[in-house]
XYZ file of C-alpha atoms in Angstrom:
262
model
C 100.054 95.466 113.476
C 103.736 96.421 113.856
C 105.670 96.964 110.616
C 108.374 94.384 109.731
C 111.554 95.791 109.976
C 114.543 95.511 108.083
C 116.910 92.611 108.674
C 120.428 94.225 108.144
C 123.157 96.062 110.041
C 122.695 99.778 110.928
C 124.703 101.026 108.167
C 125.528 98.986 104.957
C 124.957 95.574 103.568
C 126.424 94.237 100.250
C 125.269 90.952 98.721
C 125.978 89.211 95.394
C 123.023 88.836 93.218
C 122.686 87.024 89.843
C 123.399 90.113 87.824
C 126.190 91.509 90.040
C 125.996 93.013 93.332
C 123.604 95.067 95.381
C 124.235 97.394 98.203
C 121.866 98.571 100.891
C 122.792 101.715 102.373
C 121.106 103.331 105.580
C 120.433 107.090 105.135
C 122.122 109.152 107.775
C 119.670 110.613 110.340
C 116.806 108.547 109.160
C 115.417 105.796 111.573
C 114.209 103.485 108.963
C 115.206 104.995 105.366
C 117.585 103.097 102.958
C 118.810 103.471 99.467
C 119.321 100.330 97.360
C 122.175 100.266 94.796
C 122.132 97.714 92.089
C 125.648 97.387 90.433
C 126.617 100.839 91.693
C 123.467 102.586 90.496
C 120.922 104.073 93.103
C 117.865 102.095 92.181
C 115.295 102.531 95.228
C 114.761 104.732 98.090
C 112.396 103.267 100.806
C 111.160 104.392 104.180
C 109.763 101.572 106.061
C 107.350 103.498 108.110
C 106.104 105.948 105.154
C 105.559 103.613 101.911
C 103.955 106.620 100.241
C 107.162 108.575 100.526
C 108.886 108.764 97.187
C 112.519 110.470 97.442
C 113.494 109.724 93.756
C 112.310 112.665 91.941
C 110.965 110.844 88.803
C 109.223 108.459 90.869
C 107.383 111.273 92.593
C 106.652 112.569 89.079
C 105.348 109.202 88.111
C 103.099 108.996 91.041
C 101.607 112.459 90.300
C 100.943 111.576 86.679
C 99.184 108.316 88.005
C 97.143 110.377 90.376
C 95.954 112.960 87.847
C 95.363 110.453 85.082
C 93.555 107.578 87.053
C 91.150 106.840 89.674
C 90.630 104.192 92.353
C 92.305 100.892 92.756
C 94.559 99.935 89.943
C 95.926 96.900 88.022
C 99.305 97.695 87.674
C 102.461 96.082 86.151
C 106.016 97.335 87.078
C 108.849 96.203 84.398
C 111.993 96.528 86.716
C 111.199 95.871 90.379
C 114.383 96.774 92.352
C 112.905 97.894 95.992
C 109.308 98.322 94.520
C 109.248 101.809 95.897
C 106.524 102.923 93.677
C 104.400 99.737 94.030
C 104.668 100.371 97.856
C 103.386 103.739 97.429
C 100.513 102.935 95.102
C 99.536 99.976 97.515
C 99.314 102.627 100.455
C 97.448 105.314 98.268
C 95.119 102.994 96.182
C 93.629 100.322 98.603
C 92.506 97.437 96.644
C 94.933 97.747 93.888
C 96.571 94.593 92.281
C 100.252 94.863 91.144
C 102.608 92.583 89.496
C 106.593 93.552 89.684
C 109.072 91.824 87.270
C 112.882 91.879 87.706
C 115.500 90.254 85.818
C 117.398 89.107 88.938
C 115.743 86.268 91.036
C 118.211 86.764 93.967
C 117.620 90.359 94.249
C 113.913 89.632 94.464
C 114.521 87.316 97.365
C 116.522 89.785 99.138
C 114.116 92.547 98.625
C 111.228 90.560 99.957
C 113.245 89.787 103.108
C 114.608 93.414 103.611
C 111.374 95.424 102.854
C 107.938 95.469 104.184
C 106.365 94.452 100.982
C 102.563 93.767 100.261
C 101.921 90.142 99.678
C 100.360 88.618 96.513
C 97.734 89.399 95.177
C 98.471 92.958 96.101
C 101.891 92.751 95.002
C 103.000 89.646 93.206
C 107.007 89.478 92.566
C 108.023 87.589 89.288
C 111.612 86.916 87.997
C 112.273 87.210 84.304
C 113.090 89.348 81.396
C 110.675 92.098 81.327
C 110.075 91.950 77.327
C 109.235 88.366 77.510
C 107.202 88.604 80.574
C 104.891 91.377 79.160
C 104.062 89.320 76.220
C 102.492 86.618 78.722
C 100.030 89.270 79.870
C 96.333 89.210 78.504
C 95.090 91.780 76.339
C 93.225 94.871 77.924
C 93.963 93.763 81.487
C 96.177 96.702 83.065
C 95.438 100.200 84.124
C 99.184 101.210 84.285
C 102.393 99.813 83.121
C 105.766 101.347 84.485
C 108.849 100.589 82.960
C 111.757 101.249 85.141
C 114.534 98.741 84.189
C 118.041 99.431 83.664
C 121.227 97.352 82.817
C 123.766 99.407 84.917
C 122.782 102.944 83.527
C 121.047 102.166 80.288
C 117.724 100.765 79.492
C 118.013 97.045 77.827
C 117.600 97.418 74.133
C 114.577 94.856 74.194
C 112.760 97.294 76.513
C 112.805 100.249 73.993
C 111.683 98.731 70.814
C 108.455 99.157 68.758
C 107.525 95.598 69.552
C 108.044 95.999 73.126
C 105.730 99.236 73.036
C 103.057 97.349 71.098
C 102.819 94.599 73.514
C 102.465 97.161 76.278
C 99.634 98.814 74.373
C 98.032 95.396 73.938
C 98.014 94.666 77.542
C 96.756 97.929 78.661
C 92.995 98.779 78.658
C 91.836 101.571 76.279
C 92.112 104.146 79.016
C 95.467 102.721 80.344
C 98.625 104.703 81.121
C 102.273 103.619 80.062
C 105.281 105.410 81.956
C 108.921 104.903 81.252
C 111.968 106.239 83.134
C 114.596 107.366 80.233
C 117.891 108.374 81.095
C 118.717 111.574 79.075
C 122.421 112.413 78.370
C 121.832 115.914 77.141
C 121.853 115.029 73.466
C 118.254 113.741 73.470
C 119.348 110.783 71.151
C 118.031 108.031 73.455
C 114.893 110.187 74.269
C 113.921 110.737 70.507
C 114.309 107.101 69.928
C 111.954 106.062 72.827
C 109.512 108.916 71.625
C 109.405 107.349 68.248
C 109.006 103.929 69.563
C 106.209 105.141 71.982
C 104.471 107.041 69.104
C 104.308 103.796 67.084
C 102.120 102.122 69.632
C 100.065 105.019 71.261
C 98.059 108.020 70.001
C 99.333 110.294 72.665
C 102.918 110.797 73.841
C 104.350 113.267 76.485
C 107.188 113.699 78.747
C 108.074 115.301 82.191
C 111.432 116.412 83.459
C 113.453 119.263 84.828
C 113.591 122.175 82.530
C 117.495 121.804 82.339
C 117.385 118.428 81.299
C 114.871 119.079 78.535
C 116.893 121.979 77.343
C 120.021 119.556 77.169
C 121.941 121.469 79.846
C 122.695 118.437 81.810
C 122.063 114.728 82.203
C 118.939 113.498 83.827
C 115.700 111.482 84.170
C 112.907 111.899 81.618
C 109.414 110.329 82.258
C 107.559 109.387 79.002
C 103.954 109.127 79.429
C 101.956 107.373 76.640
C 98.130 106.574 76.277
C 95.268 105.946 73.471
C 93.107 108.748 75.129
C 94.215 112.362 75.474
C 96.231 113.241 78.421
C 95.075 115.857 80.664
C 98.036 118.302 80.013
C 96.910 121.454 82.061
C 96.296 119.407 85.191
C 99.454 117.458 84.789
C 101.483 120.434 84.231
C 99.952 122.061 87.475
C 100.617 119.120 89.461
C 104.213 118.576 88.113
C 105.106 122.162 88.934
C 104.287 121.780 92.497
C 106.398 118.698 93.061
C 109.330 118.957 95.397
C 111.574 118.919 92.522
C 109.645 120.826 89.858
C 108.990 119.320 86.472
C 107.820 120.602 83.062
C 105.174 118.899 81.224
C 105.448 118.754 77.556
C 102.962 117.349 75.073
C 104.361 115.379 72.022
C 104.477 118.654 69.694
C 106.262 120.717 72.406
C 108.392 118.005 73.320
C 109.590 117.230 69.740
C 110.063 121.089 69.045
C 112.096 121.240 72.363
C 114.372 118.210 71.636
C 114.097 117.998 67.723
C 113.070 115.034 65.646
C-alpha cells in the first residue's frame, strides 16, 4: 500500500492552532522530510518514507534506551504529541504495540493527523488534553513506557514536573516499566536537579543521558531522564548511547548528582 503523502506546499505552511502557531517546514534536499515548529520551537522531525528515522538527537537516545530496557510490543503513553515522531518509530520497530499520544492542542492534533502518515487507533490513539490530568485517568500497572516530551514554548509545564505527576506515572507503569522525560538544561542544572528530585520521589532508580558538554554545564541542551523501579542496565545503555550519531553519556543517579550537584 502506498504511503499517504503530506498535504502541503513544497516549502512552508503556517497555521494557527489553539496555543499559538505551528509552522511546517520542508527540509531542503529531502523528498519527504519535514520539521514541525510549534510556537517557534522545533518540535518534531518527520520523514514520511522512513518512520524509524529520528533526526532529533534526544529522540534517538530515547529510542535506544527503550530498545535496551524493553522487549517486544509495548503499551506506551506519550505526554506531548506534536508530530508523533517517536510514536511512529516505535510503531515501525515494535509491531503490535498500542500507543496513546496526548497533546494540549486539539487543532494541532487535527493538522498532524492530516499531514503525516500516522498509525490509526488502537496502534496509535491521539487525545487532546492536559497531560497531567490525562495521565491520572489511566489504570494502575498498565503501561510499559511513558514518555514526557511536552513544552510550553521552551519550558516544561509546571504541572508535568511535580512529585504528584511523577507518582501518577509510577502508578500507571507496570513494575518493570520505564519512564523517560526530555528536560531542557540551561547549563546551571537547576531545572535538572529539581526534576531528578521529583523523579526519585516516585522511582527507585533514576539516571540520565546527554552530551558531555551539557552535563558539564558548558552549554544548553536536552537531557533525557530515565526512571524505573527495577535497576537499569547501565553498562548496556552506556554502550548503546556512545554509538549514537550524536554520542551521549549515560550517568546513573550517583554519578549524575556528583556531576551536576544536589
